[in-house]
């Protein structure tokens, strides 16, 4: 099968979150038996990181309303069946951020991603399946069904996060160069605005999301972000598939980011990784349990609630905490204040650092994911493989992948309600658990032996591609 993936980020070329890892993992698994092409923008820095990129085809012009913009595809072939096409337009993509700077989204994001979607739509007719990811590529489905190249490819739309919908002024619909008659509330129009996400939901042949639990949650008003009605209409086309892990990247042996190697049969290297991590954060090593977070700092992630819980618990001097993250400036400030208040207990690094994220996964004892909602979540899966015990709010993919230790085959600590006292109890359970060496060993081993690798999930996608 010839498969086209279209995504606004793709690891290792670009990444702000789990989307990049998911598209990379899925594409890699599919490319074992199929011909896979991934289309993604050529952002700043990619050319320097991959000097062997080559142009493919000629430059082309695409209209956005009355204006014309020029694009060109650059090609990279990381493995025999996997081709990466990177869309060049420096005015749109050669910028410091992928979507935003200083916490503010680029005002021309609709232009940037309609241009990208138009370039993808030109490629689609050559493929059996076009798999679109999140709002940035959602309108490809409409461009193909309502424009040229009608119905030549099956279109799958994956929701990675319903909270980001690409909602913008209705006048931006003119950028699609489609008939204004198509802008109605059974399609792209939502509460008067142009809504990319809703457009994808309306036009795709099949809709997926990144965990079975999130697929159920988004049908409710609480998690539907104003689109539960639209999703209910298309419920028969909606499937939840839990993301996999690329264990070639997320590994504890031969991993250049880690200070020492370890595996399930010999965890001594993990202690070295912990010592190294404490040094990086300048924390004294007092043999206390180390809790950690690596996260985008967004409301979704429950960071405010977590700071409240930690502020209550830290004065007892029973654990240390490190965090790597960036995003919302108010949350960044809150975390820096927490560090200032508990300098020997708390380490905070504001920024984005792939290498440090590995070091944290390996060096921590417990990994906190107190998300208000979480479509899938990847860090809890990485934590399991790194022998780091996840503490999660049971929601979305966290609920699908983590079972509480109180249950048979439990692999983590889970709490049910998104409330500070529940999170505090979960942390206290972790601290108690840390005192039981044997219990910790069993728990770590159980997580490390679990297998969330991609081939099984990729097969589920293939069934949907073929349906
Ligand atoms: P989301 O996609 O909602 O951010 P996921 O758990 O699916 O959440 O994926 C997050 C991914 O992004 C993980 O691979 C995580 O390690 C990475 N990540 C998030 N913030 C940072 C950061 N500041 N530095 C490095 N990696 C980060
Ligand atoms: C989104 C979600 C996250 C998911 C990721 C990859 O960013 O917030 O839960 O793991 O996409 O699918």
JSON list of N, CA and C and ligand atoms in Angstrom, two decimals, residues 15-19 21 160-161 164 243 250 294-297 300-301 324-326 349-358 361 367 369 374-380 382, ligand 1:
[
{"chain": "A", "resi": 15, "resn": "UNK", "atom": "N", "xyz": [9.82, 18.84, 16.51]},
{"chain": "A", "resi": 15, "resn": "UNK", "atom": "CA", "xyz": [9.02, 18.28, 17.61]},
{"chain": "A", "resi": 15, "resn": "UNK", "atom": "C", "xyz": [8.70, 19.36, 18.64]},
{"chain": "A", "resi": 16, "resn": "UNK", "atom": "N", "xyz": [7.41, 19.44, 19.02]},
{"chain": "A", "resi": 16, "resn": "UNK", "atom": "CA", "xyz": [7.08, 20.20, 20.23]},
{"chain": "A", "resi": 16, "resn": "UNK", "atom": "C", "xyz": [6.42, 19.29, 21.25]},
{"chain": "A", "resi": 17, "resn": "UNK", "atom": "N", "xyz": [5.91, 18.13, 20.80]},
{"chain": "A", "resi": 17, "resn": "UNK", "atom": "CA", "xyz": [5.22, 17.23, 21.73]},
{"chain": "A", "resi": 17, "resn": "UNK", "atom": "C", "xyz": [5.07, 15.85, 21.13]},
{"chain": "A", "resi": 18, "resn": "UNK", "atom": "N", "xyz": [4.10, 15.12, 21.67]},
{"chain": "A", "resi": 18, "resn": "UNK", "atom": "CA", "xyz": [3.94, 13.71, 21.31]},
{"chain": "A", "resi": 18, "resn": "UNK", "atom": "C", "xyz": [3.56, 13.46, 19.86]},
{"chain": "A", "resi": 19, "resn": "UNK", "atom": "N", "xyz": [2.94, 14.44, 19.20]},
{"chain": "A", "resi": 19, "resn": "UNK", "atom": "CA", "xyz": [2.56, 14.27, 17.79]},
{"chain": "A", "resi": 19, "resn": "UNK", "atom": "C", "xyz": [3.76, 13.84, 16.95]},
{"chain": "A", "resi": 21, "resn": "UNK", "atom": "N", "xyz": [6.49, 12.31, 17.83]},
{"chain": "A", "resi": 21, "resn": "UNK", "atom": "CA", "xyz": [6.90, 10.93, 18.14]},
{"chain": "A", "resi": 21, "resn": "UNK", "atom": "C", "xyz": [5.91, 9.93, 17.55]},
{"chain": "A", "resi": 160, "resn": "UNK", "atom": "N", "xyz": [-5.22, 14.25, 17.73]},
{"chain": "A", "resi": 160, "resn": "UNK", "atom": "CA", "xyz": [-4.24, 14.07, 18.81]},
{"chain": "A", "resi": 160, "resn": "UNK", "atom": "C", "xyz": [-4.62, 14.89, 20.02]},
{"chain": "A", "resi": 161, "resn": "UNK", "atom": "N", "xyz": [-5.32, 15.98, 19.78]},
{"chain": "A", "resi": 161, "resn": "UNK", "atom": "CA", "xyz": [-5.72, 16.82, 20.90]},
{"chain": "A", "resi": 161, "resn": "UNK", "atom": "C", "xyz": [-6.85, 17.72, 20.44]},
{"chain": "A", "resi": 164, "resn": "UNK", "atom": "N", "xyz": [-6.96, 21.85, 20.56]},
{"chain": "A", "resi": 164, "resn": "UNK", "atom": "CA", "xyz": [-6.39, 22.75, 19.55]},
{"chain": "A", "resi": 164, "resn": "UNK", "atom": "C", "xyz": [-7.13, 22.52, 18.24]},
{"chain": "A", "resi": 243, "resn": "UNK", "atom": "N", "xyz": [-1.41, 4.88, 21.24]},
{"chain": "A", "resi": 243, "resn": "UNK", "atom": "CA", "xyz": [-0.09, 5.06, 20.60]},
{"chain": "A", "resi": 243, "resn": "UNK", "atom": "C", "xyz": [0.90, 4.01, 21.08]},
{"chain": "A", "resi": 250, "resn": "UNK", "atom": "N", "xyz": [13.66, 5.21, 22.58]},
{"chain": "A", "resi": 250, "resn": "UNK", "atom": "CA", "xyz": [13.47, 5.24, 24.04]},
{"chain": "A", "resi": 250, "resn": "UNK", "atom": "C", "xyz": [14.02, 3.97, 24.64]},
{"chain": "A", "resi": 294, "resn": "UNK", "atom": "N", "xyz": [8.32, 15.97, 32.71]},
{"chain": "A", "resi": 294, "resn": "UNK", "atom": "CA", "xyz": [8.77, 16.60, 31.46]},
{"chain": "A", "resi": 294, "resn": "UNK", "atom": "C", "xyz": [7.49, 16.93, 30.71]},
{"chain": "A", "resi": 295, "resn": "UNK", "atom": "N", "xyz": [7.26, 18.19, 30.44]},
{"chain": "A", "resi": 295, "resn": "UNK", "atom": "CA", "xyz": [5.94, 18.50, 29.88]},
{"chain": "A", "resi": 295, "resn": "UNK", "atom": "C", "xyz": [5.88, 19.85, 29.18]},
{"chain": "A", "resi": 296, "resn": "UNK", "atom": "N", "xyz": [5.00, 19.93, 28.20]},
{"chain": "A", "resi": 296, "resn": "UNK", "atom": "CA", "xyz": [4.57, 21.25, 27.75]},
{"chain": "A", "resi": 296, "resn": "UNK", "atom": "C", "xyz": [3.86, 21.87, 28.95]},
{"chain": "A", "resi": 297, "resn": "UNK", "atom": "N", "xyz": [4.07, 23.15, 29.17]},
{"chain": "A", "resi": 297, "resn": "UNK", "atom": "CA", "xyz": [3.39, 23.77, 30.30]},
{"chain": "A", "resi": 297, "resn": "UNK", "atom": "C", "xyz": [2.10, 24.40, 29.77]},
{"chain": "A", "resi": 300, "resn": "UNK", "atom": "N", "xyz": [-3.88, 21.93, 30.20]},
{"chain": "A", "resi": 300, "resn": "UNK", "atom": "CA", "xyz": [-4.20, 20.51, 30.09]},
{"chain": "A", "resi": 300, "resn": "UNK", "atom": "C", "xyz": [-3.42, 19.63, 31.07]},
{"chain": "A", "resi": 301, "resn": "UNK", "atom": "N", "xyz": [-2.19, 20.01, 31.36]},
{"chain": "A", "resi": 301, "resn": "UNK", "atom": "CA", "xyz": [-1.26, 19.11, 32.05]},
{"chain": "A", "resi": 301, "resn": "UNK", "atom": "C", "xyz": [-1.40, 19.13, 33.57]},
{"chain": "A", "resi": 324, "resn": "UNK", "atom": "N", "xyz": [11.26, 19.62, 33.70]},
{"chain": "A", "resi": 324, "resn": "UNK", "atom": "CA", "xyz": [11.70, 20.26, 32.46]},
{"chain": "A", "resi": 324, "resn": "UNK", "atom": "C", "xyz": [10.44, 20.60, 31.68]},
{"chain": "A", "resi": 325, "resn": "UNK", "atom": "N", "xyz": [10.31, 21.86, 31.30]},
{"chain": "A", "resi": 325, "resn": "UNK", "atom": "CA", "xyz": [9.13, 22.21, 30.52]},
{"chain": "A", "resi": 325, "resn": "UNK", "atom": "C", "xyz": [9.17, 23.65, 30.07]},
{"chain": "A", "resi": 326, "resn": "UNK", "atom": "N", "xyz": [8.27, 23.96, 29.13]},
{"chain": "A", "resi": 326, "resn": "UNK", "atom": "CA", "xyz": [8.13, 25.35, 28.72]},
{"chain": "A", "resi": 326, "resn": "UNK", "atom": "C", "xyz": [6.74, 25.54, 28.15]},
{"chain": "A", "resi": 349, "resn": "UNK", "atom": "N", "xyz": [13.92, 23.40, 35.09]},
{"chain": "A", "resi": 349, "resn": "UNK", "atom": "CA", "xyz": [14.61, 23.87, 33.88]},
{"chain": "A", "resi": 349, "resn": "UNK", "atom": "C", "xyz": [13.54, 24.30, 32.89]},
{"chain": "A", "resi": 350, "resn": "UNK", "atom": "N", "xyz": [13.49, 25.59, 32.60]},
{"chain": "A", "resi": 350, "resn": "UNK", "atom": "CA", "xyz": [12.52, 26.08, 31.63]},
{"chain": "A", "resi": 350, "resn": "UNK", "atom": "C", "xyz": [13.18, 26.03, 30.26]},
{"chain": "A", "resi": 351, "resn": "UNK", "atom": "N", "xyz": [12.59, 25.26, 29.35]},
{"chain": "A", "resi": 351, "resn": "UNK", "atom": "CA", "xyz": [13.17, 25.14, 28.02]},
{"chain": "A", "resi": 351, "resn": "UNK", "atom": "C", "xyz": [12.72, 23.85, 27.39]},
{"chain": "A", "resi": 352, "resn": "UNK", "atom": "N", "xyz": [13.31, 23.56, 26.23]},
{"chain": "A", "resi": 352, "resn": "UNK", "atom": "CA", "xyz": [12.99, 22.32, 25.52]},
{"chain": "A", "resi": 352, "resn": "UNK", "atom": "C", "xyz": [14.31, 21.60, 25.26]},
{"chain": "A", "resi": 353, "resn": "UNK", "atom": "N", "xyz": [14.46, 20.37, 25.75]},
{"chain": "A", "resi": 353, "resn": "UNK", "atom": "CA", "xyz": [15.75, 19.70, 25.67]},
{"chain": "A", "resi": 353, "resn": "UNK", "atom": "C", "xyz": [15.53, 18.18, 25.60]},
{"chain": "A", "resi": 354, "resn": "UNK", "atom": "N", "xyz": [15.64, 17.66, 24.38]},
{"chain": "A", "resi": 354, "resn": "UNK", "atom": "CA", "xyz": [15.38, 16.23, 24.14]},
{"chain": "A", "resi": 354, "resn": "UNK", "atom": "C", "xyz": [16.32, 15.35, 24.96]},
{"chain": "A", "resi": 355, "resn": "UNK", "atom": "N", "xyz": [17.59, 15.74, 25.02]},
{"chain": "A", "resi": 355, "resn": "UNK", "atom": "CA", "xyz": [18.56, 14.93, 25.72]},
{"chain": "A", "resi": 355, "resn": "UNK", "atom": "C", "xyz": [18.25, 14.90, 27.23]},
{"chain": "A", "resi": 356, "resn": "UNK", "atom": "N", "xyz": [17.94, 16.06, 27.78]},
{"chain": "A", "resi": 356, "resn": "UNK", "atom": "CA", "xyz": [17.61, 16.11, 29.21]},
{"chain": "A", "resi": 356, "resn": "UNK", "atom": "C", "xyz": [16.33, 15.32, 29.51]},
{"chain": "A", "resi": 357, "resn": "UNK", "atom": "N", "xyz": [15.42, 15.28, 28.55]},
{"chain": "A", "resi": 357, "resn": "UNK", "atom": "CA", "xyz": [14.18, 14.52, 28.80]},
{"chain": "A", "resi": 357, "resn": "UNK", "atom": "C", "xyz": [14.49, 13.03, 28.99]},
{"chain": "A", "resi": 358, "resn": "UNK", "atom": "N", "xyz": [15.46, 12.51, 28.25]},
{"chain": "A", "resi": 358, "resn": "UNK", "atom": "CA", "xyz": [15.89, 11.11, 28.46]},
{"chain": "A", "resi": 358, "resn": "UNK", "atom": "C", "xyz": [16.53, 10.94, 29.84]},
{"chain": "A", "resi": 361, "resn": "UNK", "atom": "N", "xyz": [13.85, 10.87, 32.49]},
{"chain": "A", "resi": 361, "resn": "UNK", "atom": "CA", "xyz": [13.11, 9.59, 32.48]},
{"chain": "A", "resi": 361, "resn": "UNK", "atom": "C", "xyz": [13.93, 8.50, 33.18]},
{"chain": "A", "resi": 367, "resn": "UNK", "atom": "N", "xyz": [7.38, 9.34, 37.96]},
{"chain": "A", "resi": 367, "resn": "UNK", "atom": "CA", "xyz": [7.11, 10.35, 36.93]},
{"chain": "A", "resi": 367, "resn": "UNK", "atom": "C", "xyz": [5.65, 10.80, 37.08]},
{"chain": "A", "resi": 369, "resn": "UNK", "atom": "N", "xyz": [2.18, 12.60, 36.08]},
{"chain": "A", "resi": 369, "resn": "UNK", "atom": "CA", "xyz": [1.34, 13.10, 34.98]},
{"chain": "A", "resi": 369, "resn": "UNK", "atom": "C", "xyz": [-0.06, 13.40, 35.52]},
{"chain": "A", "resi": 374, "resn": "UNK", "atom": "N", "xyz": [-5.85, 13.86, 28.85]},
{"chain": "A", "resi": 374, "resn": "UNK", "atom": "CA", "xyz": [-4.65, 13.40, 28.14]},
{"chain": "A", "resi": 374, "resn": "UNK", "atom": "C", "xyz": [-5.06, 12.42, 27.04]},
{"chain": "A", "resi": 375, "resn": "UNK", "atom": "N", "xyz": [-5.07, 12.89, 25.80]},
{"chain": "A", "resi": 375, "resn": "UNK", "atom": "CA", "xyz": [-5.51, 12.02, 24.70]},
{"chain": "A", "resi": 375, "resn": "UNK", "atom": "C", "xyz": [-4.80, 10.66, 24.70]},
{"chain": "A", "resi": 376, "resn": "UNK", "atom": "N", "xyz": [-3.48, 10.67, 24.78]},
{"chain": "A", "resi": 376, "resn": "UNK", "atom": "CA", "xyz": [-2.75, 9.41, 24.98]},
{"chain": "A", "resi": 376, "resn": "UNK", "atom": "C", "xyz": [-1.73, 9.60, 26.09]},
{"chain": "A", "resi": 377, "resn": "UNK", "atom": "N", "xyz": [-0.77, 10.49, 25.83]},
{"chain": "A", "resi": 377, "resn": "UNK", "atom": "CA", "xyz": [0.35, 10.63, 26.76]},
{"chain": "A", "resi": 377, "resn": "UNK", "atom": "C", "xyz": [1.39, 9.59, 26.38]},
{"chain": "A", "resi": 378, "resn": "UNK", "atom": "N", "xyz": [2.61, 10.04, 26.24]},
{"chain": "A", "resi": 378, "resn": "UNK", "atom": "CA", "xyz": [3.69, 9.11, 25.89]},
{"chain": "A", "resi": 378, "resn": "UNK", "atom": "C", "xyz": [4.65, 8.93, 27.04]},
{"chain": "A", "resi": 379, "resn": "UNK", "atom": "N", "xyz": [4.81, 9.95, 27.87]},
{"chain": "A", "resi": 379, "resn": "UNK", "atom": "CA", "xyz": [5.83, 9.86, 28.92]},
{"chain": "A", "resi": 379, "resn": "UNK", "atom": "C", "xyz": [5.56, 8.76, 29.94]},
{"chain": "A", "resi": 380, "resn": "UNK", "atom": "N", "xyz": [4.30, 8.43, 30.16]},
{"chain": "A", "resi": 380, "resn": "UNK", "atom": "CA", "xyz": [4.05, 7.32, 31.10]},
{"chain": "A", "resi": 380, "resn": "UNK", "atom": "C", "xyz": [4.57, 6.01, 30.49]},
{"chain": "A", "resi": 382, "resn": "UNK", "atom": "N", "xyz": [7.12, 5.83, 28.25]},
{"chain": "A", "resi": 382, "resn": "UNK", "atom": "CA", "xyz": [8.58, 5.90, 28.31]},
{"chain": "A", "resi": 382, "resn": "UNK", "atom": "C", "xyz": [9.05, 5.57, 29.73]},
{"chain": "B", "resi": 1, "resn": "LIG", "atom": "P1", "xyz": [1.87, 16.23, 24.48]},
{"chain": "B", "resi": 1, "resn": "LIG", "atom": "O1", "xyz": [1.98, 15.77, 23.09]},
{"chain": "B", "resi": 1, "resn": "LIG", "atom": "O2", "xyz": [0.48, 16.60, 24.88]},
{"chain": "B", "resi": 1, "resn": "LIG", "atom": "O3", "xyz": [2.85, 17.30, 24.83]},
{"chain": "B", "resi": 1, "resn": "LIG", "atom": "P2", "xyz": [2.87, 13.56, 25.19]},
{"chain": "B", "resi": 1, "resn": "LIG", "atom": "O4", "xyz": [3.06, 12.92, 26.51]},
{"chain": "B", "resi": 1, "resn": "LIG", "atom": "O5", "xyz": [2.15, 12.78, 24.16]},
{"chain": "B", "resi": 1, "resn": "LIG", "atom": "O6", "xyz": [2.21, 14.98, 25.45]},
{"chain": "B", "resi": 1, "resn": "LIG", "atom": "O7", "xyz": [4.28, 13.85, 24.53]},
{"chain": "B", "resi": 1, "resn": "LIG", "atom": "C1", "xyz": [5.16, 14.79, 24.99]},
{"chain": "B", "resi": 1, "resn": "LIG", "atom": "C2", "xyz": [6.50, 14.55, 24.32]},
{"chain": "B", "resi": 1, "resn": "LIG", "atom": "O8", "xyz": [7.19, 15.77, 24.27]},
{"chain": "B", "resi": 1, "resn": "LIG", "atom": "C3", "xyz": [7.37, 13.59, 25.10]},
{"chain": "B", "resi": 1, "resn": "LIG", "atom": "O9", "xyz": [8.25, 12.92, 24.23]},
{"chain": "B", "resi": 1, "resn": "LIG", "atom": "C4", "xyz": [8.14, 14.55, 26.02]},
{"chain": "B", "resi": 1, "resn": "LIG", "atom": "O10", "xyz": [9.34, 14.00, 26.47]},
{"chain": "B", "resi": 1, "resn": "LIG", "atom": "C5", "xyz": [8.36, 15.70, 25.08]},
{"chain": "B", "resi": 1, "resn": "LIG", "atom": "N1", "xyz": [8.53, 16.98, 25.75]},
{"chain": "B", "resi": 1, "resn": "LIG", "atom": "C6", "xyz": [7.59, 17.79, 26.28]},
{"chain": "B", "resi": 1, "resn": "LIG", "atom": "N2", "xyz": [8.15, 18.89, 26.80]},
{"chain": "B", "resi": 1, "resn": "LIG", "atom": "C7", "xyz": [9.47, 18.78, 26.60]},
{"chain": "B", "resi": 1, "resn": "LIG", "atom": "C8", "xyz": [10.61, 19.60, 26.90]},
{"chain": "B", "resi": 1, "resn": "LIG", "atom": "N3", "xyz": [10.47, 20.75, 27.53]},
{"chain": "B", "resi": 1, "resn": "LIG", "atom": "N4", "xyz": [11.82, 19.18, 26.52]},
{"chain": "B", "resi": 1, "resn": "LIG", "atom": "C9", "xyz": [11.98, 17.99, 25.89]},
{"chain": "B", "resi": 1, "resn": "LIG", "atom": "N5", "xyz": [10.96, 17.17, 25.59]},
{"chain": "B", "resi": 1, "resn": "LIG", "atom": "C10", "xyz": [9.73, 17.56, 25.92]}
]
